[in-house]
Structure formats: structure tokens, C-alpha cells
């Protein structure tokens, strides 16, 4: 027995030395000791040290690639208990002979089950941590990775080769089908995921031995969060866990959409609250308004069981008793508070509410009365904005740990009117649910006495349901007065459509009074001006401006011709003659109200004394035709501004008396100065006049780094340029280039830090746009002053100033997705944003990729691809568990995309983090230089199971087929992952080698793409040779054959005798 024990130990030591990353299965003998281990270890060490690293094995692999129980770096341990008994060499040899004869016996065909209890204990610990306590409940994230350690003890009962011990594995741990070796005792272990069993198969006779097997697994539950894991074995253990997922702690389930709330609010869905807790519902206040409430049902409180995903189990609903299980400490409009004195952490609690909220009165509100149409003013009143997230009425559920806006209601609208057409309106009396008490009145009145006709009422209750207004109000119309008198209390929204009044050749003025704003108060809802079928509206506000705009400009109340056409009384053959001076051109509007189009329905034609507008299509709509003018370049001296003029207009149409009137160009838009500024732009030569010499000088602040673009925005280059709109960036898609016609001569004076733009002789209009050279940073505003001679100021220099500022932009975005085939692989895609070749360049960036989370993931360096830049622009550098992409002597001028795979060692949650750094980004905030992906949960247990891969190393070696020690350099390959289809190109170095520090295991296709001219390679490498990379270190040798140059062969004579041997080199010399 002594020597037999020794042979086991020797085997384990040899395995430990040669296969440094084998499975975590450990054997410990407990009977006899060994004494010869020191000398043996020395000899083995000498043997190991004398083994050369090259030439490499022709195929991949070492024994380390056998199935294992872990995916991390592992070591195999073997130890024995010390003893004073020493074995003599002769005894050792005798026992070894016996062992040899025993081990050479054939194993039985049928594996015999072992019924003895060999498992001493099974323990659980977090990865890299100590064993979980059995007296505490451990709150852990679902799929938290754990280490399961199985301690086995074999007594003095001998078990024959082929004997199998099987143990049932506990629930709530994740398993994959996996197998490995128990080092030192000639046994294998295997996990069957389907049956959830662990089996040990002894391949030789064994007794008086102990060993352990470690598996990496993960905690898991599908529904029940409180789980107990009871371990098998002689010494049973029980671990208690409270598993959780990241879920929203508060949710709202709406039963009915209402003005208020009708639903159930669920608290503690994440099971974190315990003890004395107060559950609240808060309602935001509206300044200046008084709201009322009506509880259609008293608030109720329920408790529920809840699953791991925060889903309540409806069948477990329990109605709690007020005063016993909880206290309703507040039930006001602004706050409902429920105090639960003994909250069960494992339960969710709900507040069931059915409450209507309505407006009672308003002492402060917003009143808006403005010109919304050329001849119509519109009025409205609304409540003040709240402090809610959308300035609305928010309902917020709150606990001691968190709060959430569960619903919001727009309740600011009070009363307003909508214009349907002249004399026809849509009136909203109550835009939000409003209380009206018995006897209160709502009054609509036409203050000019026109009769109110055909009002069509609609009313809605708290549930947005239609109700009959007559059930709540007595409705009376007396001439120009409409009165609604409440016959019962109500909470309603009230509208009137198609409210119609005849003008009777006077303006329509309509007012409204309601109980909400108080007695004896009325607001003006509409003032609709009476106009003739054809008339000029706002005749004193005709607009003049430089540019080539085709509409009335940025302001209302400009001059128009009003045409009151209809299908019943169309206006036919309308003609408008405008006698304007030659320094103005009449704006030719391209389209009027979408109904009428220039060149199809009407024309605008210059005449000798002005312009004429002619309609060939009958006008069957009420329309407004803009009457505005553009300055004609060079039509006035440069020192003379556009004057104010009175311009005659004659309007005529079939069947109507011609109307002669005038308009006055009192509305003059925009400065006429030669140099103007707005935002970060200078405008040069606004009027588009001709200059014999034109130059602009701009002074840059000391130390500022700026860029500029120049744009030609002359009338013949752009459409519809206008004084109020020129700075909107509409023309930035076509900057001028130095060889563009009219591009200025630009000089820089270092002494004054000034740029001079010499346009020379020109008749063009320009924009100079200044930008900060580094647009990534939010720097203090730069002010740049420009000067130019102003003809309208006696050619004295005028100045203008622009401001240059940056809004820091995002630079990174990233997404991550699980691989559909490989359970422990994810793919991350990182994309840069906003990079361009102007102000958002990035010089020599370093981009760091880092896996995060609980899965101990690493990046497959072989999988990293960078799209959008040449491969020689960057290098890859491995970090602790990630990688850096380092650019050298390269500036990014467009966005790039990075893709890579991560390989996880254990189950759990994984996300990735990407950071970018560059001298260009020194002043960018750290938060903007970093992006993380949303976490993904991976569920798998370790092992060589289907769908699990590992990170390995691989070295490719190219050599002469006739001499493995003769390395061949500069052989190029393409390596294709057969699962992810990632393709990597590489070339061997001067030593004939290329190494991968981190590459996924699995099936690949290796293809030779280029070999030195004097060598050839087997056809299978040219078409693609299938290879398999396994765990650990892979060594692959690719032999090449030296080619013979037959074109240079020389021959010589020789004599060959019968029986002699012959070699080609005796007659052929190259």
C-alpha cells in the first residue's frame, strides 16, 4: 500500500507540473506517506527546464484543454499526509509492477453504481469570497455567481474500476453539462444539466482517499425570491437567500382614465422596505387656483405576494384593516398618507384610489389677447404653471426610499376660442373639469349686439364621457346673449362648436363670464374686424427690406389685401395694381394658403410704373395676399437709406366696384449697414450693392484659436434671404472655397491679432461665420470685433461684434447584445458621434474598452475591429481585463465604429465601459468622455458545455517543412471565427511567429493569403484549413515547402552501375 500511494502522488505531481490549468479537482490520500518526492521533483524540474519552447507541436494543445470546472486561471493541487514510514526502492518497484498489472486490466463494460455516501459535504461561497453563513439570509442579485465545493471521502472499502458514484445536485443553482478529471486518483467527474446530477467515475481501484471538486455556478430562481439551498452529503448544509432583480419599486395600474386617479398604486415591488413605513401619494398645487376632490371610493390598502421580477400575484391579494394593519393619517387633496407599522419586506403593498379632481375657482391666471389673424384678435385664459415635471398636475407616489411620478394631468386650460372662419367660432367654456353649483351662470355676450346663432354644445364628465348639457343647465339665447344657468351641481368640460354671428357691417366682439373667475368679471374672447369683400388690411404697415423674401416678414399686422371669397360668392378675375417706385420690387408670393399657386392660379408681373397681381382662378376662400417690397440693389445711392413712401393700389374684380387706396411703407425691416453682426456671424454688404473696394477687419482675442467660413448669400445665390432670418444657418451647406468667384484676399496681422478680408471690387453679399477651433469644449464666450467703412455714416468706420461659444457635444454611444449561440459571449458596438473635419476633430485619441459587472469578463482581442480608419493608424494594447486602442500621428475627422466580443468566466450581470481621451478633449468633462452599456444578465455554469467558450492564447509558427528549426517570416494569414464570422489578418514576424494573447476558443478557418516568393504551402491552407482553438495555450505549426527554380537547372554526366544508388543532385545542379 505504501508504494501504491506513492504512484498516485507522483502522477498528480506530474500533472500539476505539466498541466498548470487543469480542473479544480483535488485528490488527497490519507493512508501512507512518500519519501522520494524531493529527488523526483528535482528531476522533473530539470526535465521541464531543459525542454525547448520551439520547435512547436504540429497540432494544437496540451492536456490543459481537457474539460474543466472553471473558466479562470486554475491550478491543480496534490498533497499527502506526512508519515515516518519510507518505502525502499525494491518495494516501490514491486508495488509498481502490481499496479501496472492492475491498471492494464480492461474496465468493465457496465458501470457499477456506488451506493455508499462518498460526499462528505458541499459548501457555497461567492466567487473569490468565503463560505456563506448558514444562519443568515443573504440578499443577492439573481444569477449571482458562486463557487460550489464538493468534499469527497473514500473509506477503506475498495471500489473497482468503472464504479460510479452519483449525487443529486440541489435546486436554485444553475448547471451546464460539463466534465473533467480528478487529478491523482484516476477518476473523472461529470455534471448532467438535464438530470441535475454530479457523477464520479473511478477508472482504477481506489480506497482511503479524499478529494474535492469545485464548480462555478450561479444562484437562480424563476419566481420565488426566498429560496433555501439544501446541500447533499453526510454533512448537510442549508443556505438561505433572498434573491432579487433590479425592478421599479413603484408602479401604477390605471383602471379608468379620469380627471384624477382611478387605479392601484403598488409599493415595495423591489422588497426593500420593512418595519414602520409611510406610503404617500402627493398632488402638485397650482398657483392661484383652488381645486376640489371627490373620493368615489374610500382609499383601500392591500398586500400581495410578489415574485422575483416585481410582479404581484393577484391571487394573494389581502385587504388590510384600517386602524389595525395601517393608519390613514392624511386624506387631503394634496396628500394621502398610509402608515403601515409592521411592513413585511417580502410583500408588496397597494393603495387603491378612485378620486375625481376638479377646478373650483381661480384668483390668478394667465390672460392672453392677441392678433392671431390679420383681422381677428383671439383671447384665452389658463391657469398658472405648476412645479410638475411638465408644468402640469403631477401625482407622485413616495416612500422613505424613493418617489415616482405615476401620472400627470393637463389641467391648466380654462377658457378659449378658436377661429373657424370670419363670424364662425369654436368656444371652449371649460377646458378642464370644472365645478358649477346650482344657480350659478355662464354668460356669452356679443357686446356689439349681433345675434348668437346655432350654438352646438358638447359636454364631458370626469371619465371623458359625453353627457347632455341640458341635464345640468337651463340654456337660453336672447339676441346677442347666451346664458347657461346651473340646475344641479356638476363637474364638466363644456364646448360650443359652430357658434355663428353675422357682422351686420360692424365688428364682432364676444365676451365670456364664468363662476370660476368670479362674479361681475368677463374676458374678451374675440374681436373680429368687419371688412369688405376686397380691402386692404393694415395699410400703414407695408414692409420694405433688403433681400429677396417672398412673404410678409417676421411680424404680424403687416399690410395685406383681404379677399372674402366663398363657394357661394367666388371672387373672379381679381386684379391688384401697385404703383411702387423703381427702387422697390413687389414680393411675388409663391403660394397663398396652400390654395393658390404662383404661375398656376395667379401671376405677379412688373409694369412700367410698378407691378400687377392677376388671378385667373376664381377665389372661393377667405385669403390674405401679402403686400410687401424688396429693395432693388444699386437702385439708390449707397449713402441713401430706403425711404418711407405712400404707394397707390387699385383693386378690382368681376361684379365689384374698383377700390382705390394707398399703403404706406412704414414697416422697414433690418439695418442697412454695410457690416452687421448676429450670434457668431458677420453680414457684409446687406443691400447687395456694388463696391469698388470693400474690406472688413476682425480682431481676435489674444490666445484664441478660431476658424471661419465664408458664404456667398447674394440674391442670385440664395432664396428668400430676409433681415430677421439671415443668421439661422440656412446657407451653411455651401461655404466658399478660396478659388470661388468673389472669395476675398485674407491676411493676418500678428501684431494686432487681426484678420483682414479684402473683397476688392464686388457686388456680392457675404456671411463670415466664426467658430472655436476646438468645438468639444464649453469655453468662455469669445467676442470678436469687426470694422468696415459705412457709406451711410460718411464712410466712417463702423463696428460690430460677434460672440463665439460652444455647447459641449456627446462623443460616444455604445450598445451591447448577447450572442444568440455562445452563452457567455456578448458583442459591444461603440460609435463615436459628432466628429467632423472642421471644429470637431480628435487628435491621437486613446480609447479604452473595459468589461464591467460580476461575470469576470475579458475582451477577446482578436475580435476587436475598428471601422472608418486604416489599420496602421492604431495599435491594440491589452489591459488587465480589457484593451486600449491607441492612435498615433492620426487625427479622427469622421466617426468610427468599434466592435468587440467579451467572454465571461461565470454567470451574472455584465456591461461595458468605453472611455476616450485626447489632448483635443482635455477640457471636456470626464462624464462626456465615458459611456456605459445597459447591463445584460448571462445565465450559464462553467465547463466545456455547448455554447460556452473561453479566452485562450495562440501562437502560429511558420517553418521549413524539412527543418522545423528554420523559421519563415512574412507569411500572411486570415483567421475567421466560424461562429461570429470575425475575420483577422496577421503576418508572422522574423522568428516566424505571431501570437494572440486573448482569443476565443472554438472552431476557426485558417487561410494563407501570402507566402514569400521562394516558398509554397499546401492547398488546404490556401482554400482554408479548419482548426480548433481550445483552452489554455495553443501552438500551431504551418510547414512551407521551398520551391525549386527549374529554369536555372544545370546537368552533368555520370556513370551508374547496377546495384548503385542514385541521387538527383549527382546530375542536376540549380
PDB file of C-alpha atoms in Angstrom, residues 98 105 110 116 120 179 343 376 413 497 528 535 584 615 618 631 655 662 684 702 842 848 971 998 1024 1033:
ATOM      1  CA  UNK A  98       1.472  -4.860  -9.328  1.00  0.00           C
ATOM      2  CA  UNK A 105      -6.906  -4.836 -16.798  1.00  0.00           C
ATOM      3  CA  UNK A 110     -21.239  -1.847 -17.338  1.00  0.00           C
ATOM      4  CA  UNK A 116     -22.191   4.342  -0.190  1.00  0.00           C
ATOM      5  CA  UNK A 120     -18.797  14.444   2.864  1.00  0.00           C
ATOM      6  CA  UNK A 179     -16.924  17.079 -17.175  1.00  0.00           C
ATOM      7  CA  UNK A 343     -44.380  46.052   6.946  1.00  0.00           C
ATOM      8  CA  UNK A 376     -59.057  88.911 -35.833  1.00  0.00           C
ATOM      9  CA  UNK A 413     -56.797  75.137 -19.739  1.00  0.00           C
ATOM     10  CA  UNK A 497     -68.946  74.496 -31.921  1.00  0.00           C
ATOM     11  CA  UNK A 528     -63.323  90.089 -35.393  1.00  0.00           C
ATOM     12  CA  UNK A 535     -59.998  95.557 -48.923  1.00  0.00           C
ATOM     13  CA  UNK A 584     -38.610  98.552 -54.820  1.00  0.00           C
ATOM     14  CA  UNK A 615     -55.845  85.917 -60.564  1.00  0.00           C
ATOM     15  CA  UNK A 618     -61.815  82.164 -59.011  1.00  0.00           C
ATOM     16  CA  UNK A 631     -35.028  96.724 -52.170  1.00  0.00           C
ATOM     17  CA  UNK A 655     -69.053  92.397 -60.375  1.00  0.00           C
ATOM     18  CA  UNK A 662     -52.876 103.545 -50.685  1.00  0.00           C
ATOM     19  CA  UNK A 684     -21.212  92.076 -45.185  1.00  0.00           C
ATOM     20  CA  UNK A 702      -5.299  87.015 -27.668  1.00  0.00           C
ATOM     21  CA  UNK A 842      -9.895  64.396 -32.350  1.00  0.00           C
ATOM     22  CA  UNK A 848     -10.158  52.175 -23.554  1.00  0.00           C
ATOM     23  CA  UNK A 971       3.745  34.688 -44.082  1.00  0.00           C
ATOM     24  CA  UNK A 998      -6.535  36.619 -25.765  1.00  0.00           C
ATOM     25  CA  UNK A1024      -8.982  27.418 -45.747  1.00  0.00           C
ATOM     26  CA  UNK A1033      -2.077  27.760 -24.849  1.00  0.00           C
TER      27      UNK A1033
END
